[in-house]
mmCIF file of C-alpha atoms in Angstrom:
data_model
loop_
_atom_site.group_PDB
_atom_site.id
_atom_site.type_symbol
_atom_site.label_atom_id
_atom_site.label_comp_id
_atom_site.label_asym_id
_atom_site.label_seq_id
_atom_site.Cartn_x
_atom_site.Cartn_y
_atom_site.Cartn_z
ATOM 1 C CA MET A 141 9.305 -3.780 -12.301
ATOM 2 C CA ILE A 142 12.728 -4.068 -13.052
ATOM 3 C CA SER A 143 12.350 -0.833 -14.900
ATOM 4 C CA LEU A 144 12.806 0.873 -11.377
ATOM 5 C CA ILE A 145 15.909 -0.443 -10.183
ATOM 6 C CA PRO A 146 18.063 3.104 -11.274
ATOM 7 C CA LYS A 147 15.748 5.103 -10.126
ATOM 8 C CA ILE A 148 16.068 3.218 -6.431
ATOM 9 C CA PRO A 149 19.103 5.452 -5.915
ATOM 10 C CA LEU A 150 17.393 9.071 -6.461
ATOM 11 C CA TYR A 151 14.854 7.943 -3.876
ATOM 12 C CA LYS A 152 17.328 6.657 -1.456
ATOM 13 C CA SER A 153 19.061 10.163 -1.963
ATOM 14 C CA PHE A 154 16.298 12.365 -1.892
ATOM 15 C CA ARG A 155 15.262 10.825 1.267
ATOM 16 C CA LYS A 156 18.428 11.013 3.244
ATOM 17 C CA ALA A 157 19.698 13.894 1.671
ATOM 18 C CA GLY A 158 16.969 16.338 0.096
ATOM 19 C CA TRP A 159 18.701 15.661 -3.712
ATOM 20 C CA PRO A 160 17.691 15.164 -6.114
ATOM 21 C CA LYS A 161 14.479 16.837 -5.855
ATOM 22 C CA VAL A 162 12.255 13.762 -7.382
ATOM 23 C CA LEU A 163 8.474 13.260 -7.927
ATOM 24 C CA PRO A 164 7.248 10.226 -7.111
ATOM 25 C CA LEU A 165 6.817 7.049 -8.549
ATOM 26 C CA SER A 166 3.926 5.365 -6.815
ATOM 27 C CA LEU A 167 0.827 8.204 -7.018
ATOM 28 C CA THR A 168 -2.455 7.595 -5.744
ATOM 29 C CA LEU A 169 -5.729 10.459 -7.353
ATOM 30 C CA ASN A 170 -9.229 10.015 -4.913
ATOM 31 C CA VAL A 171 -11.975 10.278 -7.894
ATOM 32 C CA THR A 172 -13.973 10.642 -5.802
ATOM 33 C CA TYR A 173 -15.988 10.169 -2.429
ATOM 34 C CA ARG A 174 -18.911 9.434 -3.338
ATOM 35 C CA CYS A 175 -20.024 5.567 -3.017
ATOM 36 C CA PRO A 176 -22.995 3.245 -3.162
ATOM 37 C CA SER A 177 -21.553 1.198 -0.269
ATOM 38 C CA ARG A 178 -21.898 1.953 3.577
ATOM 39 C CA CYS A 179 -19.702 -0.376 4.791
ATOM 40 C CA ARG A 180 -19.047 -0.620 9.136
ATOM 41 C CA THR A 181 -15.323 -0.402 8.202
ATOM 42 C CA CYS A 182 -15.940 3.432 6.407
ATOM 43 C CA ASN A 183 -16.936 7.028 6.234
ATOM 44 C CA VAL A 184 -15.829 7.947 3.237
ATOM 45 C CA TRP A 185 -19.075 7.903 1.463
ATOM 46 C CA LYS A 186 -20.467 10.672 3.721
ATOM 47 C CA LYS A 187 -17.748 13.366 2.979
ATOM 48 C CA ASN A 188 -18.653 16.470 0.273
ATOM 49 C CA VAL A 189 -16.230 18.002 -1.530
ATOM 50 C CA ASP A 190 -16.080 19.741 -4.183
ATOM 51 C CA GLU A 191 -14.620 17.262 -6.122
ATOM 52 C CA PHE A 192 -12.371 18.126 -9.166
ATOM 53 C CA THR A 193 -13.442 18.352 -12.691
ATOM 54 C CA LEU A 194 -12.469 16.436 -15.570
ATOM 55 C CA ASP A 195 -10.551 19.501 -16.359
ATOM 56 C CA GLU A 196 -8.698 19.912 -12.782
ATOM 57 C CA TRP A 197 -7.456 16.580 -12.824
ATOM 58 C CA GLU A 198 -5.949 17.386 -16.215
ATOM 59 C CA LYS A 199 -4.488 20.339 -15.414
ATOM 60 C CA ALA A 200 -2.747 18.676 -12.464
ATOM 61 C CA LEU A 201 -1.843 15.285 -14.160
ATOM 62 C CA LYS A 202 0.035 17.376 -16.511
ATOM 63 C CA SER A 203 2.119 19.090 -13.663
ATOM 64 C CA VAL A 204 3.000 15.746 -12.103
ATOM 65 C CA GLY A 205 4.549 14.637 -15.841
ATOM 66 C CA LYS A 206 5.750 11.015 -16.773
ATOM 67 C CA SER A 207 7.374 10.394 -12.762
ATOM 68 C CA PRO A 208 4.095 7.487 -12.097
ATOM 69 C CA PHE A 209 5.436 4.152 -12.456
ATOM 70 C CA TRP A 210 2.168 3.381 -10.846
ATOM 71 C CA LEU A 211 -1.168 4.805 -10.883
ATOM 72 C CA ILE A 212 -3.998 4.095 -8.810
ATOM 73 C CA LEU A 213 -7.708 6.077 -9.148
ATOM 74 C CA SER A 214 -9.342 5.342 -6.205
ATOM 75 C CA GLY A 215 -12.749 6.413 -4.547
ATOM 76 C CA GLY A 216 -14.986 6.102 -2.730
ATOM 77 C CA GLU A 217 -16.271 3.613 -5.937
ATOM 78 C CA PRO A 218 -14.298 5.506 -8.834
ATOM 79 C CA PHE A 219 -16.551 3.750 -12.184
ATOM 80 C CA LEU A 220 -19.482 6.172 -10.720
ATOM 81 C CA ARG A 221 -17.505 8.882 -12.356
ATOM 82 C CA THR A 222 -19.322 8.485 -15.374
ATOM 83 C CA ASP A 223 -16.004 10.413 -17.204
ATOM 84 C CA LEU A 224 -13.550 7.457 -15.483
ATOM 85 C CA GLU A 225 -12.012 5.870 -18.736
ATOM 86 C CA LYS A 226 -10.922 10.067 -20.250
ATOM 87 C CA LEU A 227 -9.625 10.231 -16.897
ATOM 88 C CA CYS A 228 -7.664 6.920 -17.787
ATOM 89 C CA GLN A 229 -6.440 8.975 -21.240
ATOM 90 C CA SER A 230 -5.584 11.977 -19.816
ATOM 91 C CA ALA A 231 -3.573 10.427 -16.843
ATOM 92 C CA TYR A 232 -2.224 8.082 -19.605
ATOM 93 C CA ARG A 233 -1.574 10.843 -22.401
ATOM 94 C CA HIS A 234 0.604 12.827 -19.829
ATOM 95 C CA CYS A 235 1.607 10.603 -16.741
ATOM 96 C CA ARG A 236 2.221 7.306 -18.864
ATOM 97 C CA PRO A 237 2.228 5.091 -16.007
ATOM 98 C CA LYS A 238 3.060 1.180 -16.522
ATOM 99 C CA ILE A 239 0.173 0.162 -14.228
ATOM 100 C CA ILE A 240 -3.209 1.487 -13.806
ATOM 101 C CA ASN A 241 -4.680 0.218 -10.076
ATOM 102 C CA ILE A 242 -8.551 0.937 -10.154
ATOM 103 C CA PRO A 243 -10.043 -0.524 -6.304
ATOM 104 C CA THR A 244 -13.894 -0.892 -6.828
ATOM 105 C CA ASN A 245 -16.504 -2.388 -4.773
ATOM 106 C CA GLY A 246 -17.934 -4.616 -8.083
ATOM 107 C CA PHE A 247 -21.217 -3.296 -7.870
ATOM 108 C CA LEU A 248 -22.221 -1.585 -10.793
ATOM 109 C CA TYR A 249 -21.903 -4.447 -13.013
ATOM 110 C CA GLU A 250 -23.848 -3.086 -16.085
ATOM 111 C CA VAL A 251 -21.053 0.018 -16.115
ATOM 112 C CA ILE A 252 -17.614 -1.145 -14.807
ATOM 113 C CA PRO A 253 -17.341 -4.093 -18.009
ATOM 114 C CA GLU A 254 -17.641 -1.317 -20.329
ATOM 115 C CA LYS A 255 -15.827 1.165 -18.669
ATOM 116 C CA VAL A 256 -12.837 -1.031 -18.687
ATOM 117 C CA LYS A 257 -12.794 -2.000 -22.559
ATOM 118 C CA LYS A 258 -12.789 2.157 -23.382
ATOM 119 C CA ILE A 259 -10.260 2.146 -20.659
ATOM 120 C CA LEU A 260 -8.009 -0.494 -22.258
ATOM 121 C CA ALA A 261 -8.390 1.004 -25.830
ATOM 122 C CA LEU A 262 -7.604 5.260 -24.128
ATOM 123 C CA CYS A 263 -4.609 3.738 -22.777
ATOM 124 C CA PRO A 264 -2.791 1.270 -25.116
ATOM 125 C CA THR A 265 0.437 0.355 -23.369
ATOM 126 C CA SER A 266 -0.262 0.487 -19.531
ATOM 127 C CA LYS A 267 -1.243 -2.353 -17.830
ATOM 128 C CA LEU A 268 -4.378 -2.351 -15.734
ATOM 129 C CA VAL A 269 -5.062 -4.059 -13.093
ATOM 130 C CA VAL A 270 -8.735 -3.438 -11.520
ATOM 131 C CA ASN A 271 -9.623 -5.026 -7.838
ATOM 132 C CA LEU A 272 -12.366 -5.816 -6.746
ATOM 133 C CA SER A 273 -13.568 -5.743 -2.959
ATOM 134 C CA LEU A 274 -14.834 -8.537 -1.228
ATOM 135 C CA ASP A 275 -15.334 -8.573 2.629
ATOM 136 C CA GLY A 276 -16.955 -11.438 3.178
ATOM 137 C CA ILE A 277 -19.075 -14.656 1.547
ATOM 138 C CA GLY A 278 -22.703 -13.936 0.432
ATOM 139 C CA GLU A 279 -24.781 -12.068 2.993
ATOM 140 C CA LYS A 280 -21.631 -11.836 5.399
ATOM 141 C CA HIS A 281 -20.277 -9.651 2.563
ATOM 142 C CA ASP A 282 -23.751 -7.719 2.400
ATOM 143 C CA ASN A 283 -23.919 -6.870 6.326
ATOM 144 C CA ILE A 284 -20.446 -5.414 5.840
ATOM 145 C CA ARG A 285 -21.302 -3.797 2.907
ATOM 146 C CA ASN A 286 -24.221 -2.417 4.064
ATOM 147 C CA LEU A 287 -26.085 -3.046 1.002
ATOM 148 C CA LYS A 288 -27.933 -5.667 0.007
ATOM 149 C CA ASN A 289 -27.299 -7.309 -3.326
ATOM 150 C CA SER A 290 -23.053 -6.353 -3.216
ATOM 151 C CA PHE A 291 -22.165 -10.168 -3.137
ATOM 152 C CA GLU A 292 -24.749 -11.085 -6.985
ATOM 153 C CA ASN A 293 -23.967 -8.309 -8.213
ATOM 154 C CA LEU A 294 -19.421 -8.068 -7.295
ATOM 155 C CA LEU A 295 -19.822 -11.543 -8.917
ATOM 156 C CA LYS A 296 -21.283 -10.657 -11.896
ATOM 157 C CA THR A 297 -18.896 -7.500 -12.237
ATOM 158 C CA TYR A 298 -16.174 -11.013 -12.314
ATOM 159 C CA ARG A 299 -17.331 -13.165 -14.432
ATOM 160 C CA SER A 300 -17.965 -10.276 -16.845
ATOM 161 C CA LEU A 301 -14.808 -8.723 -16.568
ATOM 162 C CA LYS A 302 -12.913 -12.063 -17.212
ATOM 163 C CA LYS A 303 -15.126 -12.210 -20.477
ATOM 164 C CA ILE A 304 -12.252 -9.215 -21.838
ATOM 165 C CA LYS A 305 -9.378 -11.062 -23.382
ATOM 166 C CA ASN A 306 -6.773 -8.749 -22.813
ATOM 167 C CA PRO A 307 -3.385 -9.490 -22.308
ATOM 168 C CA ARG A 308 -2.726 -6.084 -20.214
ATOM 169 C CA LEU A 309 -5.824 -6.589 -17.917
ATOM 170 C CA THR A 310 -5.715 -8.351 -14.665
ATOM 171 C CA ILE A 311 -8.292 -8.708 -12.804
ATOM 172 C CA GLY A 312 -8.089 -9.355 -8.969
ATOM 173 C CA ILE A 313 -9.769 -9.899 -5.416
ATOM 174 C CA HIS A 314 -9.033 -7.757 -2.871
ATOM 175 C CA SER A 315 -10.390 -8.016 1.172
ATOM 176 C CA VAL A 316 -9.879 -5.672 3.963
ATOM 177 C CA ILE A 317 -9.452 -7.894 7.271
ATOM 178 C CA SER A 318 -11.082 -6.114 10.218
ATOM 179 C CA LYS A 319 -13.126 -7.179 13.398
ATOM 180 C CA LEU A 320 -15.595 -8.379 11.042
ATOM 181 C CA ASN A 321 -14.044 -10.492 9.451
ATOM 182 C CA HIS A 322 -10.946 -11.538 10.154
ATOM 183 C CA ARG A 323 -12.073 -15.474 11.469
ATOM 184 C CA ASP A 324 -13.628 -15.859 7.871
ATOM 185 C CA ILE A 325 -9.938 -15.121 5.550
ATOM 186 C CA PRO A 326 -9.804 -19.230 5.311
ATOM 187 C CA GLU A 327 -13.641 -19.181 4.152
ATOM 188 C CA ILE A 328 -13.211 -16.251 1.731
ATOM 189 C CA TYR A 329 -9.680 -18.182 0.984
ATOM 190 C CA GLU A 330 -10.554 -21.485 -0.724
ATOM 191 C CA PHE A 331 -14.238 -19.174 -2.189
ATOM 192 C CA VAL A 332 -12.304 -17.521 -4.087
ATOM 193 C CA MET A 333 -9.775 -19.240 -5.572
ATOM 194 C CA ARG A 334 -12.254 -22.695 -6.081
ATOM 195 C CA GLU A 335 -14.903 -20.609 -7.552
ATOM 196 C CA LEU A 336 -13.281 -17.512 -8.794
ATOM 197 C CA ASP A 337 -9.923 -18.318 -9.728
ATOM 198 C CA PRO A 338 -8.776 -14.483 -9.833
ATOM 199 C CA ASP A 339 -5.099 -13.145 -11.753
ATOM 200 C CA SER A 340 -4.340 -11.698 -7.989
ATOM 201 C CA TYR A 341 -5.545 -11.997 -4.389
ATOM 202 C CA ILE A 342 -4.846 -9.628 -1.674
ATOM 203 C CA THR A 343 -5.641 -8.538 1.547
ATOM 204 C CA GLU A 344 -5.170 -5.252 3.980
ATOM 205 C CA ILE A 345 -5.864 -4.401 6.980
ATOM 206 C CA ALA A 346 -8.368 -2.367 7.869
ATOM 207 C CA GLU A 347 -6.327 1.264 9.209
ATOM 208 C CA LYS A 348 -7.494 4.615 11.306
ATOM 209 C CA ARG A 349 -7.274 6.713 7.690
ATOM 210 C CA THR A 350 -7.710 10.171 7.608
ATOM 211 C CA GLU A 351 -9.293 9.617 4.010
ATOM 212 C CA LEU A 352 -11.473 7.962 5.342
ATOM 213 C CA GLU A 353 -12.839 9.597 8.402
ATOM 214 C CA ASN A 354 -13.071 5.850 10.481
ATOM 215 C CA PHE A 355 -11.191 6.759 13.612
ATOM 216 C CA ASP A 356 -14.333 6.358 15.658
ATOM 217 C CA LEU A 357 -14.762 2.369 14.740
ATOM 218 C CA ASP A 358 -14.601 -0.540 16.357
ATOM 219 C CA VAL A 359 -13.994 -2.435 13.490
ATOM 220 C CA PHE A 360 -10.127 -2.232 13.523
ATOM 221 C CA PRO A 361 -8.378 -6.201 14.639
ATOM 222 C CA ASP A 362 -6.094 -6.918 16.920
ATOM 223 C CA PRO A 363 -2.553 -7.743 15.819
ATOM 224 C CA GLU A 364 -2.353 -11.190 17.406
ATOM 225 C CA ASP A 365 -6.032 -11.555 15.053
ATOM 226 C CA TYR A 366 -4.469 -10.269 11.783
ATOM 227 C CA ALA A 367 -1.099 -12.306 12.128
ATOM 228 C CA SER A 368 -3.396 -15.313 12.622
ATOM 229 C CA ALA A 369 -5.388 -14.158 9.406
ATOM 230 C CA VAL A 370 -2.116 -13.846 7.659
ATOM 231 C CA ASP A 371 0.100 -16.479 8.482
ATOM 232 C CA PHE A 372 -2.416 -18.519 6.884
ATOM 233 C CA LEU A 373 -2.126 -16.433 3.352
ATOM 234 C CA ILE A 374 1.168 -17.359 4.247
ATOM 235 C CA GLU A 375 0.937 -20.454 4.360
ATOM 236 C CA LYS A 376 -1.541 -20.961 1.048
ATOM 237 C CA THR A 377 0.712 -18.542 -0.831
ATOM 238 C CA GLU A 378 4.005 -20.342 -0.622
ATOM 239 C CA LYS A 379 1.991 -23.647 -1.366
ATOM 240 C CA LYS A 380 0.305 -22.042 -4.694
ATOM 241 C CA LYS A 381 2.533 -22.284 -8.060
ATOM 242 C CA ALA A 382 3.540 -19.783 -9.899
ATOM 243 C CA LYS A 383 5.872 -18.516 -12.623
ATOM 244 C CA GLY A 384 6.565 -15.281 -14.462
ATOM 245 C CA LEU A 385 5.085 -11.925 -12.954
ATOM 246 C CA SER A 386 3.224 -13.694 -10.885
ATOM 247 C CA LYS A 387 6.179 -15.520 -9.149
ATOM 248 C CA ILE A 388 7.311 -11.508 -8.689
ATOM 249 C CA THR A 389 4.083 -10.217 -7.105
ATOM 250 C CA ARG A 390 3.512 -13.663 -4.476
ATOM 251 C CA ALA A 391 7.086 -12.740 -2.878
ATOM 252 C CA LEU A 392 6.313 -9.081 -2.678
ATOM 253 C CA ARG A 393 3.360 -10.104 -0.857
ATOM 254 C CA LYS A 394 4.385 -12.279 1.092
ATOM 255 C CA ASN A 395 6.682 -10.237 2.428
ATOM 256 C CA TYR A 396 4.159 -7.567 2.582
ATOM 257 C CA TYR A 397 2.492 -9.364 4.990
ATOM 258 C CA ALA A 398 5.182 -10.126 7.069
ATOM 259 C CA LEU A 399 6.290 -6.435 7.035
ATOM 260 C CA ALA A 400 2.648 -5.610 7.901
ATOM 261 C CA LYS A 401 2.830 -8.042 10.939
ATOM 262 C CA GLU A 402 6.053 -6.711 12.389
ATOM 263 C CA THR A 403 5.056 -3.372 12.231
ATOM 264 C CA LEU A 404 1.829 -3.886 14.097
ATOM 265 C CA ARG A 405 3.973 -5.960 16.597
ATOM 266 C CA LYS A 406 6.649 -3.199 17.086
ATOM 267 C CA LYS A 407 4.835 -0.133 16.520
ATOM 268 C CA GLU A 408 7.591 1.302 14.519
ATOM 269 C CA GLN A 409 8.701 1.939 11.219
ATOM 270 C CA VAL A 410 10.274 -1.497 10.248
ATOM 271 C CA ILE A 411 11.882 -0.279 6.996
ATOM 272 C CA PRO A 412 11.929 3.413 5.947
ATOM 273 C CA CYS A 413 9.120 4.873 4.995
ATOM 274 C CA TYR A 414 8.107 6.666 1.722
ATOM 275 C CA ALA A 415 5.550 8.082 1.796
ATOM 276 C CA GLY A 416 5.784 11.635 0.741
ATOM 277 C CA PHE A 417 9.159 10.946 -1.027
ATOM 278 C CA ALA A 418 8.699 8.105 -3.758
ATOM 279 C CA SER A 419 4.498 7.595 -3.183
ATOM 280 C CA ALA A 420 1.589 10.409 -2.727
ATOM 281 C CA GLN A 421 -2.439 10.879 -2.670
ATOM 282 C CA ILE A 422 -3.963 13.934 -4.453
ATOM 283 C CA THR A 423 -6.924 13.804 -2.586
ATOM 284 C CA ALA A 424 -10.739 14.146 -4.138
ATOM 285 C CA ASP A 425 -10.914 17.842 -3.752
ATOM 286 C CA GLY A 426 -6.642 18.694 -4.601
ATOM 287 C CA GLU A 427 -5.167 18.467 -1.366
ATOM 288 C CA VAL A 428 -1.894 16.813 -2.041
ATOM 289 C CA TRP A 429 -0.864 14.262 0.740
ATOM 290 C CA PRO A 430 2.342 12.088 1.243
ATOM 291 C CA CYS A 431 -0.537 9.444 2.074
ATOM 292 C CA CYS A 432 -3.574 8.698 3.238
ATOM 293 C CA ILE A 433 -2.994 7.595 6.887
ATOM 294 C CA ARG A 434 -1.840 11.035 8.567
ATOM 295 C CA GLY A 435 -3.589 12.987 5.667
ATOM 296 C CA ASP A 436 -1.402 15.696 6.003
ATOM 297 C CA SER A 437 -1.511 18.759 3.456
ATOM 298 C CA MET A 438 1.414 19.456 1.642
ATOM 299 C CA GLY A 439 -0.603 21.825 -0.216
ATOM 300 C CA ASN A 440 -3.694 22.365 -2.274
ATOM 301 C CA LEU A 441 -3.595 21.905 -6.230
ATOM 302 C CA ARG A 442 -6.902 24.743 -6.845
ATOM 303 C CA GLU A 443 -4.601 27.225 -4.925
ATOM 304 C CA ASN A 444 -1.275 26.677 -6.619
ATOM 305 C CA ASN A 445 -2.003 26.946 -10.162
ATOM 306 C CA TYR A 446 -3.097 23.358 -9.868
ATOM 307 C CA ASP A 447 1.347 23.505 -10.319
ATOM 308 C CA PHE A 448 1.712 19.475 -8.304
ATOM 309 C CA LYS A 449 5.703 19.770 -8.410
ATOM 310 C CA LYS A 450 5.441 23.226 -7.034
ATOM 311 C CA ILE A 451 3.557 21.603 -4.140
ATOM 312 C CA TRP A 452 6.157 18.882 -4.339
ATOM 313 C CA LEU A 453 9.050 20.892 -3.083
ATOM 314 C CA SER A 454 7.653 23.443 -0.783
ATOM 315 C CA LYS A 455 8.421 24.267 2.947
ATOM 316 C CA LYS A 456 5.642 22.937 4.019
ATOM 317 C CA ALA A 457 5.638 19.771 2.085
ATOM 318 C CA GLY A 458 9.897 19.483 3.562
ATOM 319 C CA GLU A 459 8.561 19.877 7.083
ATOM 320 C CA ILE A 460 6.400 16.607 6.521
ATOM 321 C CA ARG A 461 9.138 14.415 4.525
ATOM 322 C CA LYS A 462 11.343 15.244 8.050
ATOM 323 C CA SER A 463 8.430 13.704 9.645
ATOM 324 C CA ILE A 464 8.020 10.420 8.398
ATOM 325 C CA LYS A 465 11.910 10.810 8.183
ATOM 326 C CA GLU A 466 11.667 10.646 11.693
ATOM 327 C CA LYS A 467 9.528 7.992 11.978
ATOM 328 C CA GLU A 468 7.032 10.081 13.934
ATOM 329 C CA CYS A 469 4.390 7.871 12.562
ATOM 330 C CA HIS A 470 4.301 3.935 11.504
ATOM 331 C CA CYS A 471 1.322 2.065 9.970
ATOM 332 C CA PRO A 472 1.533 -0.958 6.994
ATOM 333 C CA LEU A 473 -0.654 1.317 4.947
ATOM 334 C CA ALA A 474 -0.288 -1.908 1.340
ATOM 335 C CA SER A 475 0.125 1.085 -1.076
ATOM 336 C CA ALA A 476 3.291 2.451 0.753
ATOM 337 C CA GLY A 477 4.415 -0.499 1.946
ATOM 338 C CA TYR A 478 5.333 -2.042 -1.432
ATOM 339 C CA THR A 479 7.037 1.233 -2.560
ATOM 340 C CA ASN A 480 8.778 1.094 0.807
ATOM 341 C CA MET A 481 9.539 -2.731 0.474
ATOM 342 C CA LEU A 482 10.902 -1.504 -3.357
ATOM 343 C CA MET A 483 14.162 0.634 -1.263
ATOM 344 C CA ASN A 484 14.810 -1.546 1.070
ATOM 345 C CA LEU A 485 17.933 -3.417 -0.905
ATOM 346 C CA LYS A 486 17.613 -6.501 1.884
ATOM 347 C CA LEU A 487 14.090 -6.873 0.668
ATOM 348 C CA LEU A 488 14.149 -6.401 -2.388
ATOM 349 C CA SER A 489 17.179 -9.113 -2.621
ATOM 350 C CA ARG A 490 15.387 -11.310 -0.186
ATOM 351 C CA ILE A 491 12.022 -11.724 -3.122
ATOM 352 C CA ALA A 492 14.936 -11.668 -5.881
ATOM 353 C CA ARG A 493 15.850 -14.345 -4.169
ATOM 354 C CA GLU A 494 12.041 -16.102 -3.707
ATOM 355 C CA THR A 495 11.423 -15.148 -7.386
ATOM 356 C CA ILE A 496 14.031 -17.060 -9.217
ATOM 357 C CA LYS A 497 14.125 -19.804 -7.193
#
């Protein structure tokens, strides 16, 4: 994390003055839209696109180069890709990310642990974070996921992953707070801490996302209900003992929850957004987005000879950045939010003080 500090002035200058033209330090790849779950908060599984092949990802990642510090391989369900470990190897070879993050519903308990072992072996210096999505306990989880045995299979996957003894592996639990479960967050939290004791527990709010095509769903919590849920989490976070890297992540998480609450209340960018400047997303069929909320394309990699830099520095990308800079959008998106916090000196100082305590 400390290695990012010298880069912060570059991104701040890029956002303010348009120079230097730096590539993103946080990059999300939608490696597939396929998913066995039929979640009540998400329609991503309905999307039918001509997904990038491994060879196409190879070309795209080569053009990205070594700018990403944090690489997220998202879905759909990433572990449905039979070549996921090879895709990670390609990303490692060309990008050398410090952190590779893979969110999963945990359903494929016979597949995920073995693939995780292979990814660790193929990416020998990257930290690997695997976050399993848990939205309720027992049948409540299965009902939200619309997939029988989701809860049971997630537990099988988690317990198998915990048997992998590798200091570069972090196993987390992730919950999406929605109308369907905001009152259950204390129950979920207590179960996670008592029965699972993961390396991390994180949440984010159910949002209207172009990526998920979920605009017509009635699952988005009111700001007050979300605030109540995260106030509980903030209180628990402050009481939980931590050391080393855990202290940093705890401080980041606590401040993100506060930032998300304020963003929902004010309905504006509370701090400057760096989506399209320091963070970006590549869709399963090669569109380059600033983020998964807006989902406005800077360009398609297939149509630009898989040249990410060409798209990133295009006129269209500049127009999208101008819109973001002028605060024509706002959201509490977690992946962009953490990057935004790192770019904000006031918040960064607060996080440093809380970490040192």
